[in-house]
CSV table of C-alpha atoms in Angstrom, one decimal:
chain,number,residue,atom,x,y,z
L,1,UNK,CA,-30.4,17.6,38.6
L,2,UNK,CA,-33.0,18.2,41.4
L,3,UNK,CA,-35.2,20.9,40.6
L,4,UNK,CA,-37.8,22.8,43.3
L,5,UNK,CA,-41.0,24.6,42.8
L,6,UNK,CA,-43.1,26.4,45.6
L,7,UNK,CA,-46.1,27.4,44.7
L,8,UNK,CA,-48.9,29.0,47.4
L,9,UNK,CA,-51.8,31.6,47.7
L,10,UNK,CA,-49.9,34.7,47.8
L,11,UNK,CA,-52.3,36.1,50.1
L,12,UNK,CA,-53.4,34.8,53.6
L,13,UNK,CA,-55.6,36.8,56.2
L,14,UNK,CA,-54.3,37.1,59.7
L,15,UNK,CA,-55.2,34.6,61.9
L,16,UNK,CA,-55.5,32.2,59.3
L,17,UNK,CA,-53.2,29.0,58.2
L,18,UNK,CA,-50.4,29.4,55.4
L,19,UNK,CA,-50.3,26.6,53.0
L,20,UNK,CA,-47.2,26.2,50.8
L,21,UNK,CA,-46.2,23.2,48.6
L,22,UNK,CA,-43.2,22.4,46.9
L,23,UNK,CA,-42.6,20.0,44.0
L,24,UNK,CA,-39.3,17.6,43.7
L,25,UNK,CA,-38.3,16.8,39.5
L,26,UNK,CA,-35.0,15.4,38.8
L,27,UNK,CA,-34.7,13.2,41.5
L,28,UNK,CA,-36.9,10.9,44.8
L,29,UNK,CA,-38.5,13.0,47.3
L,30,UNK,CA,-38.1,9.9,49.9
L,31,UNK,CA,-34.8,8.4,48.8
L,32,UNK,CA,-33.4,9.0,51.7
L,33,UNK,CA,-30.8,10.7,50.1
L,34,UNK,CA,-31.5,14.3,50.7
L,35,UNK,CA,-32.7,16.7,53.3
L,36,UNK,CA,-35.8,19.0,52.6
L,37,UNK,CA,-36.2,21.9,54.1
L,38,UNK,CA,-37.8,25.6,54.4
L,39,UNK,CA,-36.3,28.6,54.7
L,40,UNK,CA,-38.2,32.5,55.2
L,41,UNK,CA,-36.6,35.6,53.9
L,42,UNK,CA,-39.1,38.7,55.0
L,43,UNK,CA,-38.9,41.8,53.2
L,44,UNK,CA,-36.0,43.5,52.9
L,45,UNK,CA,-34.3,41.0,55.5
L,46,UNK,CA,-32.4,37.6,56.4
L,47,UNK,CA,-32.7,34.4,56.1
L,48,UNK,CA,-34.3,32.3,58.6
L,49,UNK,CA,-34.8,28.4,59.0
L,50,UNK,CA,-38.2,27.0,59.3
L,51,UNK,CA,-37.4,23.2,59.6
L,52,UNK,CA,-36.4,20.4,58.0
L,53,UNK,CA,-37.4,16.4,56.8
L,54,UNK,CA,-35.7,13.7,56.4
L,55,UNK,CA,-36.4,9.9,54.9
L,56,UNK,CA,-40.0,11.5,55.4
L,57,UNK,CA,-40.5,11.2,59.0
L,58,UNK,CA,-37.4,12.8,61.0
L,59,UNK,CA,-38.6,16.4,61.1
L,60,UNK,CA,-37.4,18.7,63.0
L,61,UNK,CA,-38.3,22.2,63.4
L,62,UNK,CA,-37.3,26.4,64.3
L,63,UNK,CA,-38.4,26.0,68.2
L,64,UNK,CA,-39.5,29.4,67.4
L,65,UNK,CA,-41.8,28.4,65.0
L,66,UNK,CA,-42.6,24.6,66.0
L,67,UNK,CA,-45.9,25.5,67.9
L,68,UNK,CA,-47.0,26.7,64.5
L,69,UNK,CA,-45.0,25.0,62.1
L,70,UNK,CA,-46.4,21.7,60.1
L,71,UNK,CA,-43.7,20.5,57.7
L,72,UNK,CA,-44.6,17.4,56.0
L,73,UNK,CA,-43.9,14.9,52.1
L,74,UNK,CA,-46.3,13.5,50.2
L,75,UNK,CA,-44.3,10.7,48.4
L,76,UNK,CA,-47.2,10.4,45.8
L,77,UNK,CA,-47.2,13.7,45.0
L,78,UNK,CA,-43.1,14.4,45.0
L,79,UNK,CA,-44.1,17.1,47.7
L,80,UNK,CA,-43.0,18.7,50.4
L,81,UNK,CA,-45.5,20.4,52.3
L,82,UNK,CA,-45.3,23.9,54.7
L,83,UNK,CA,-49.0,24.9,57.1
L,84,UNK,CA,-47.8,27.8,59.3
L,85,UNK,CA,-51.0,28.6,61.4
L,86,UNK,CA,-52.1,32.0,63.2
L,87,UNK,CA,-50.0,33.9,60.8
L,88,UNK,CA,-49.5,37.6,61.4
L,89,UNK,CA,-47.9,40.7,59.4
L,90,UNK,CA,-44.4,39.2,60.8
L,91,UNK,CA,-45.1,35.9,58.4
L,92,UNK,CA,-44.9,38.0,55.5
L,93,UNK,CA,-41.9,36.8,53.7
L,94,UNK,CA,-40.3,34.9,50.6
L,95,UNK,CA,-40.9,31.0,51.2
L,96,UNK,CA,-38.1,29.1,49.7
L,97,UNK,CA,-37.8,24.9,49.8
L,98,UNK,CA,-34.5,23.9,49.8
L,99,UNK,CA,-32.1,20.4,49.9
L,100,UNK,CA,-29.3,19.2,51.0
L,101,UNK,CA,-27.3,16.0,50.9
L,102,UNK,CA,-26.9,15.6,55.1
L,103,UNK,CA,-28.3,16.9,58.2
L,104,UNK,CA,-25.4,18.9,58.7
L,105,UNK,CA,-25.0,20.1,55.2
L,106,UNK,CA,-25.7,23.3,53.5
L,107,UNK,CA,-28.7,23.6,51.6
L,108,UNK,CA,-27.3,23.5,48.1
L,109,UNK,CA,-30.1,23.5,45.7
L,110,UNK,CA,-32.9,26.1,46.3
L,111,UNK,CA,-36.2,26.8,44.8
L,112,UNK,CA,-37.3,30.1,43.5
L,113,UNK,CA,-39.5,30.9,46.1
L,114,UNK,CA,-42.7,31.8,46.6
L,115,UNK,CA,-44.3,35.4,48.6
L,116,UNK,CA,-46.4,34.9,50.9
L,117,UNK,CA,-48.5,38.5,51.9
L,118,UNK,CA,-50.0,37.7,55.6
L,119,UNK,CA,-52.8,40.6,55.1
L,120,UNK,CA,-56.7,41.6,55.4
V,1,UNK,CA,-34.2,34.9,67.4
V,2,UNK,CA,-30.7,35.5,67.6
V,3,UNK,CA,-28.7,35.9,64.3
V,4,UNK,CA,-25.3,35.6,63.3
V,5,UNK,CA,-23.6,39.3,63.0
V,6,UNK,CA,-22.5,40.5,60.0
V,7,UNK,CA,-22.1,43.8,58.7
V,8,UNK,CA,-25.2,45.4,57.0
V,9,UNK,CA,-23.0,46.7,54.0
V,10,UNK,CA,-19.9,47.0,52.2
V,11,UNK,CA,-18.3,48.4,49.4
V,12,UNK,CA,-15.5,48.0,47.0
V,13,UNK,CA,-14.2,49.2,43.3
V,14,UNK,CA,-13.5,46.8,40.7
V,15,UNK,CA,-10.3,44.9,40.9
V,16,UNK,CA,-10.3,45.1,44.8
V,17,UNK,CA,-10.4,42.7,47.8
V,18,UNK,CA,-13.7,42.7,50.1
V,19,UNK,CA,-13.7,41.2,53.5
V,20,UNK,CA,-17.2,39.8,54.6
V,21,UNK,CA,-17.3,39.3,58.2
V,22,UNK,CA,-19.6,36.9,60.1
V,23,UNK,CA,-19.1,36.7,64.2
V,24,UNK,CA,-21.4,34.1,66.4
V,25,UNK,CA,-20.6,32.1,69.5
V,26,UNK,CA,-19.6,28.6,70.6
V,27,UNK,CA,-22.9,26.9,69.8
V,28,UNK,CA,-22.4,27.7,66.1
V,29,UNK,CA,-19.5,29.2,64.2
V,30,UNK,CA,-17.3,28.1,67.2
V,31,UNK,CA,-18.0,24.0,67.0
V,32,UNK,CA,-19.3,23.9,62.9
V,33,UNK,CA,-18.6,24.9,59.8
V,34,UNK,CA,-19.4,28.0,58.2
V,35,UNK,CA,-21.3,28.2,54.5
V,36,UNK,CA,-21.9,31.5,52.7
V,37,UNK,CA,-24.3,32.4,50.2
V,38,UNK,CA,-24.8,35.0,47.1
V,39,UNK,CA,-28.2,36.2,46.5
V,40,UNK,CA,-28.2,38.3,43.1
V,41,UNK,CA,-31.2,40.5,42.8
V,42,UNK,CA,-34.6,38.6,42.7
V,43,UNK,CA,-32.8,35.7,42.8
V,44,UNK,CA,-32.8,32.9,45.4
V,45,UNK,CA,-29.6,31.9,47.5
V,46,UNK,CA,-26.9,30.5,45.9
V,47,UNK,CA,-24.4,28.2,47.9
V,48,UNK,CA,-21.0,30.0,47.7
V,49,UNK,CA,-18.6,28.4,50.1
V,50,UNK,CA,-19.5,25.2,52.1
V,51,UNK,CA,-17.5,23.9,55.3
V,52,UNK,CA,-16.1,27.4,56.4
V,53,UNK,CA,-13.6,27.5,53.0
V,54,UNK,CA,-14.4,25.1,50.4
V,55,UNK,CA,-15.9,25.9,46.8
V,56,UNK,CA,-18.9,24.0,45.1
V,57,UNK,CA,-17.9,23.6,41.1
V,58,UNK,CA,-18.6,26.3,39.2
V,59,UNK,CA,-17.6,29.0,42.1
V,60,UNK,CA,-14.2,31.1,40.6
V,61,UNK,CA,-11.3,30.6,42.9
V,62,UNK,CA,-11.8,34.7,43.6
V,63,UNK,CA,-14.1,33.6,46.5
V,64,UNK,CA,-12.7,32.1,49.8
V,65,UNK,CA,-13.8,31.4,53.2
V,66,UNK,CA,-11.7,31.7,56.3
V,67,UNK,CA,-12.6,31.2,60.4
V,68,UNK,CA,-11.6,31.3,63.7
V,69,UNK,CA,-12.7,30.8,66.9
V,70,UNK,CA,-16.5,32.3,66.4
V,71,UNK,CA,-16.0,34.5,63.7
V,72,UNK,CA,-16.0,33.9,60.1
V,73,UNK,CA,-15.1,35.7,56.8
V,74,UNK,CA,-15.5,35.7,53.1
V,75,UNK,CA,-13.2,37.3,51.0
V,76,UNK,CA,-13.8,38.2,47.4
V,77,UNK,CA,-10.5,39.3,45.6
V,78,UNK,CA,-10.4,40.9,41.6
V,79,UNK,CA,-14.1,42.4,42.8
V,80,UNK,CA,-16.2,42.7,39.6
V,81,UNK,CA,-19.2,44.1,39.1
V,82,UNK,CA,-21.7,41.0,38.8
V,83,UNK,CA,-20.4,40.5,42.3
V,84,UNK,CA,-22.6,43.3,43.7
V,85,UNK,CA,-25.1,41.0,45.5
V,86,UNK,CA,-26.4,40.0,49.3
V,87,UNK,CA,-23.6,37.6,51.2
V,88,UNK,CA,-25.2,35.8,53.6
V,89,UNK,CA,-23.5,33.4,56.1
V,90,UNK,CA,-24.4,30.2,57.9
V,91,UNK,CA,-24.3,27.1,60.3
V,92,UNK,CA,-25.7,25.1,62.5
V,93,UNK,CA,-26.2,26.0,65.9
V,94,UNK,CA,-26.3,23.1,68.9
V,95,UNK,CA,-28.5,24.9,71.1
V,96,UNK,CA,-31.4,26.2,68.4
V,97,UNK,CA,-30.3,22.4,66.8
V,98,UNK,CA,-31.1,24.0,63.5
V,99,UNK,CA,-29.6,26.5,60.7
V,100,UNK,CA,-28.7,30.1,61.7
V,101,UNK,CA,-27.9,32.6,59.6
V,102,UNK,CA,-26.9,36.4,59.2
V,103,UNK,CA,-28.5,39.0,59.0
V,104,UNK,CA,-26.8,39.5,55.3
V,105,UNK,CA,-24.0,42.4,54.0
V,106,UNK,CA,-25.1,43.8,50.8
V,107,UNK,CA,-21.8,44.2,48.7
V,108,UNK,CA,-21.7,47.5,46.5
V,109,UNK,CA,-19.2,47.7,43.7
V,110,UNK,CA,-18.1,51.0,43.0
Protein backbone atom coordinates (compact mmCIF):
# COMPACT_ATOMS: atom_id res chain seq x y z
CA UNK A 1 0.00 0.00 0.00
CA UNK A 2 1.52 3.38 -1.08
CA UNK A 3 2.19 5.52 1.69
CA UNK A 4 3.08 9.63 1.48
CA UNK A 5 4.95 11.93 3.75
CA UNK A 6 5.45 15.74 3.26
CA UNK A 7 7.64 17.16 5.34
CA UNK A 8 8.89 21.16 4.97
CA UNK A 9 9.94 24.24 7.10
CA UNK A 10 6.83 25.34 8.46
CA UNK A 11 7.76 28.80 8.18
CA UNK A 12 8.94 30.79 5.02
CA UNK A 13 9.51 34.68 4.83
CA UNK A 14 7.68 36.59 2.07
CA UNK A 15 9.38 36.89 -0.89
CA UNK A 16 11.24 33.85 -0.38
CA UNK A 17 11.06 30.17 -2.02
CA UNK A 18 8.83 27.28 -0.41
CA UNK A 19 10.48 23.95 -0.36
CA UNK A 20 8.36 20.92 0.29
CA UNK A 21 9.32 17.23 -0.10
CA UNK A 22 7.34 14.24 -0.08
CA UNK A 23 8.52 10.63 0.44
CA UNK A 24 6.94 7.48 -1.68
CA UNK A 25 7.01 3.81 0.75
CA UNK A 26 5.01 0.99 -0.42
CA UNK A 27 5.50 1.27 -3.80
CA UNK A 28 8.11 3.04 -7.14
CA UNK A 29 8.07 6.67 -7.35
CA UNK A 30 8.93 6.25 -11.30
CA UNK A 31 7.01 3.12 -12.22
CA UNK A 32 5.06 4.73 -14.38
CA UNK A 33 2.25 3.52 -12.73
CA UNK A 34 0.97 6.46 -10.79
CA UNK A 35 0.42 10.05 -10.98
CA UNK A 36 2.03 12.47 -8.29
CA UNK A 37 0.66 15.35 -7.53
CA UNK A 38 0.11 18.55 -5.07
CA UNK A 39 -2.75 19.91 -3.83
CA UNK A 40 -3.12 23.44 -1.28
CA UNK A 41 -5.83 23.73 1.24
CA UNK A 42 -5.40 27.50 2.88
CA UNK A 43 -6.90 28.14 6.10
CA UNK A 44 -10.21 27.57 6.67
CA UNK A 45 -10.70 26.97 2.78
CA UNK A 46 -10.76 24.64 -0.44
CA UNK A 47 -8.86 22.66 -2.11
CA UNK A 48 -6.77 23.75 -4.91
CA UNK A 49 -4.53 21.88 -7.53
CA UNK A 50 -0.90 22.73 -7.75
CA UNK A 51 0.26 20.35 -10.56
CA UNK A 52 1.07 17.09 -11.31
CA UNK A 53 4.10 14.41 -12.66
CA UNK A 54 4.09 11.69 -14.42
CA UNK A 55 6.75 8.77 -15.50
CA UNK A 56 9.03 11.67 -13.96
CA UNK A 57 9.08 14.10 -16.71
CA UNK A 58 5.36 14.95 -18.00
CA UNK A 59 4.51 17.69 -15.53
CA UNK A 60 2.04 19.76 -15.83
CA UNK A 61 1.03 22.57 -13.82
CA UNK A 62 -2.05 25.21 -12.14
CA UNK A 63 -1.50 28.07 -15.01
CA UNK A 64 -2.09 30.07 -12.08
CA UNK A 65 0.71 28.97 -10.26
CA UNK A 66 3.09 27.69 -13.19
CA UNK A 67 5.25 30.98 -13.23
CA UNK A 68 6.07 30.01 -9.73
CA UNK A 69 5.51 26.52 -9.40
CA UNK A 70 8.69 23.89 -9.65
CA UNK A 71 7.22 20.36 -9.27
CA UNK A 72 9.83 17.75 -9.70
CA UNK A 73 10.99 13.41 -8.49
CA UNK A 74 14.05 12.41 -7.31
CA UNK A 75 13.99 8.66 -8.17
CA UNK A 76 17.01 8.11 -5.74
CA UNK A 77 15.41 9.60 -3.10
CA UNK A 78 11.60 8.08 -3.66
CA UNK A 79 10.70 11.91 -3.76
CA UNK A 80 8.56 14.14 -5.05
CA UNK A 81 9.55 17.60 -4.84
CA UNK A 82 7.36 21.18 -4.47
CA UNK A 83 9.67 25.02 -4.80
CA UNK A 84 6.90 27.67 -4.88
CA UNK A 85 8.92 30.93 -5.25
CA UNK A 86 7.93 34.75 -4.26
CA UNK A 87 5.54 33.32 -1.77
CA UNK A 88 3.09 35.75 -0.05
CA UNK A 89 0.51 35.60 2.93
CA UNK A 90 -1.95 33.94 0.12
CA UNK A 91 0.67 30.76 0.05
CA UNK A 92 -0.18 30.03 3.49
CA UNK A 93 -1.93 26.75 3.42
CA UNK A 94 -1.89 22.88 4.16
CA UNK A 95 0.53 21.20 1.43
CA UNK A 96 -0.74 17.78 0.67
CA UNK A 97 1.17 15.11 -2.06
CA UNK A 98 -1.19 13.01 -3.44
CA UNK A 99 -1.49 9.89 -6.28
CA UNK A 100 -3.42 8.58 -8.58
CA UNK A 101 -3.54 5.67 -10.96
CA UNK A 102 -4.20 7.97 -14.40
CA UNK A 103 -4.13 11.39 -15.66
CA UNK A 104 -7.63 11.60 -15.47
CA UNK A 105 -8.14 9.81 -12.19
CA UNK A 106 -8.93 11.01 -8.77
CA UNK A 107 -6.22 11.36 -6.45
CA UNK A 108 -6.89 8.36 -4.28
CA UNK A 109 -4.22 8.07 -1.75
CA UNK A 110 -3.15 11.32 0.12
CA UNK A 111 -0.54 12.31 2.42
CA UNK A 112 -1.08 13.97 5.75
CA UNK A 113 0.07 17.17 4.78
CA UNK A 114 2.29 19.50 5.77
CA UNK A 115 1.50 23.70 6.90
CA UNK A 116 3.27 25.89 5.41
CA UNK A 117 3.13 29.72 7.35
CA UNK A 118 4.34 32.27 4.50
CA UNK A 119 5.30 34.95 7.31
CA UNK A 120 8.02 37.61 8.69
CA UNK B 1 -9.42 30.93 -9.90
CA UNK B 2 -12.72 29.78 -10.55
CA UNK B 3 -14.15 27.03 -8.30
CA UNK B 4 -16.78 24.62 -8.60
CA UNK B 5 -20.06 25.86 -6.53
CA UNK B 6 -21.18 24.15 -3.74
CA UNK B 7 -22.97 25.08 -0.90
CA UNK B 8 -20.93 26.40 2.10
CA UNK B 9 -23.12 24.27 4.63
CA UNK B 10 -25.63 21.82 5.45
CA UNK B 11 -27.28 20.11 8.05
CA UNK B 12 -29.17 17.01 8.89
CA UNK B 13 -30.29 14.74 12.02
CA UNK B 14 -29.32 11.27 12.32
CA UNK B 15 -31.16 8.77 10.22
CA UNK B 16 -31.80 11.41 7.47
CA UNK B 17 -30.97 11.98 3.74
CA UNK B 18 -28.43 14.93 2.84
CA UNK B 19 -28.18 16.31 -0.60
CA UNK B 20 -24.59 17.82 -1.46
CA UNK B 21 -24.71 19.88 -4.49
CA UNK B 22 -21.81 20.69 -6.76
CA UNK B 23 -22.69 22.99 -10.09
CA UNK B 24 -19.81 23.91 -12.85
CA UNK B 25 -19.85 24.32 -16.53
CA UNK B 26 -19.10 22.53 -19.78
CA UNK B 27 -15.38 22.45 -19.43
CA UNK B 28 -15.63 20.33 -16.24
CA UNK B 29 -18.64 18.64 -14.61
CA UNK B 30 -20.35 18.94 -18.11
CA UNK B 31 -17.67 16.67 -20.26
CA UNK B 32 -15.98 14.52 -17.05
CA UNK B 33 -16.62 12.75 -14.24
CA UNK B 34 -17.28 13.95 -10.92
CA UNK B 35 -15.26 12.58 -7.53
CA UNK B 36 -16.14 13.73 -4.03
CA UNK B 37 -14.23 13.72 -0.98
CA UNK B 38 -14.64 13.53 3.01
CA UNK B 39 -12.31 15.39 5.08
CA UNK B 40 -12.89 14.44 8.87
CA UNK B 41 -11.40 16.93 11.18
CA UNK B 42 -7.51 17.38 10.97
CA UNK B 43 -7.66 14.86 8.60
CA UNK B 44 -6.55 14.82 4.92
CA UNK B 45 -9.06 14.09 2.03
CA UNK B 46 -10.42 10.95 1.66
CA UNK B 47 -11.74 9.71 -1.86
CA UNK B 48 -15.50 9.14 -1.41
CA UNK B 49 -17.07 8.61 -4.76
CA UNK B 50 -14.90 8.38 -8.06
CA UNK B 51 -16.47 8.71 -11.73
CA UNK B 52 -19.52 10.94 -10.75
CA UNK B 53 -21.25 7.60 -8.73
CA UNK B 54 -19.03 4.92 -8.12
CA UNK B 55 -17.68 3.69 -4.61
CA UNK B 56 -13.88 2.81 -3.71
CA UNK B 57 -14.00 -0.52 -1.21
CA UNK B 58 -14.53 0.25 2.05
CA UNK B 59 -17.14 3.31 1.26
CA UNK B 60 -20.85 2.08 2.86
CA UNK B 61 -23.38 1.91 0.12
CA UNK B 62 -25.21 5.08 2.27
CA UNK B 63 -22.97 7.32 0.00
CA UNK B 64 -23.93 7.88 -3.76
CA UNK B 65 -23.08 10.20 -6.47
CA UNK B 66 -25.49 11.42 -9.14
CA UNK B 67 -25.02 14.21 -12.29
CA UNK B 68 -26.36 15.94 -14.91
CA UNK B 69 -25.60 18.26 -17.33
CA UNK B 70 -23.04 20.60 -15.07
CA UNK B 71 -24.19 19.91 -11.88
CA UNK B 72 -23.39 17.19 -9.52
CA UNK B 73 -24.63 15.80 -6.16
CA UNK B 74 -23.82 13.52 -3.37
CA UNK B 75 -26.22 12.08 -1.32
CA UNK B 76 -25.73 10.53 2.13
CA UNK B 77 -28.81 8.52 3.33
CA UNK B 78 -29.18 6.85 7.20
CA UNK B 79 -26.94 10.30 8.21
CA UNK B 80 -24.91 9.32 11.33
CA UNK B 81 -22.97 11.18 13.24
CA UNK B 82 -19.19 10.32 12.24
CA UNK B 83 -20.57 11.61 8.94
CA UNK B 84 -20.26 15.32 10.11
CA UNK B 85 -17.24 16.25 7.99
CA UNK B 86 -16.09 18.66 4.87
CA UNK B 87 -17.54 17.17 1.29
CA UNK B 88 -15.64 18.35 -1.22
CA UNK B 89 -16.21 17.80 -5.05
CA UNK B 90 -14.11 17.46 -8.09
CA UNK B 91 -12.94 17.14 -11.84
CA UNK B 92 -11.03 17.97 -14.37
CA UNK B 93 -11.53 20.90 -16.26
CA UNK B 94 -10.37 21.15 -20.27
CA UNK B 95 -9.75 24.67 -20.23
CA UNK B 96 -7.54 25.04 -16.78
CA UNK B 97 -6.32 21.23 -18.20
CA UNK B 98 -6.03 20.46 -14.49
CA UNK B 99 -8.21 19.40 -11.26
CA UNK B 100 -10.91 21.80 -9.94
CA UNK B 101 -12.53 21.64 -7.03
CA UNK B 102 -15.25 23.22 -4.60
CA UNK B 103 -15.18 25.36 -2.46
CA UNK B 104 -16.39 22.41 0.17
CA UNK B 105 -20.06 22.12 2.20
CA UNK B 106 -19.37 21.38 5.75
CA UNK B 107 -22.11 18.77 6.77
CA UNK B 108 -23.56 19.22 10.37
CA UNK B 109 -25.40 16.33 12.03
CA UNK B 110 -27.88 17.43 14.40
Amino acid sequence: QLQLQEAGPGLVKPSETLSLTCSVSGGSINSGNYYWGWVRQPPGKGLQWIGSVFNTVNIYYNPFLESRVTISVDTSKTQLSLKLTSVTAADTALYYCATSPGSFDPFDIWGQGTMVTVSS
Amino acid sequence: QSLLTQPPSASATPGQTVTVSCSGNRSNIGTNYVHWYQQLPGMAPRLLIYNTNRRPSGVPDRFSGSKSGTSASLAISGLRSEDEADYYCGAWDDNLSGWMFGGGTKLTVL
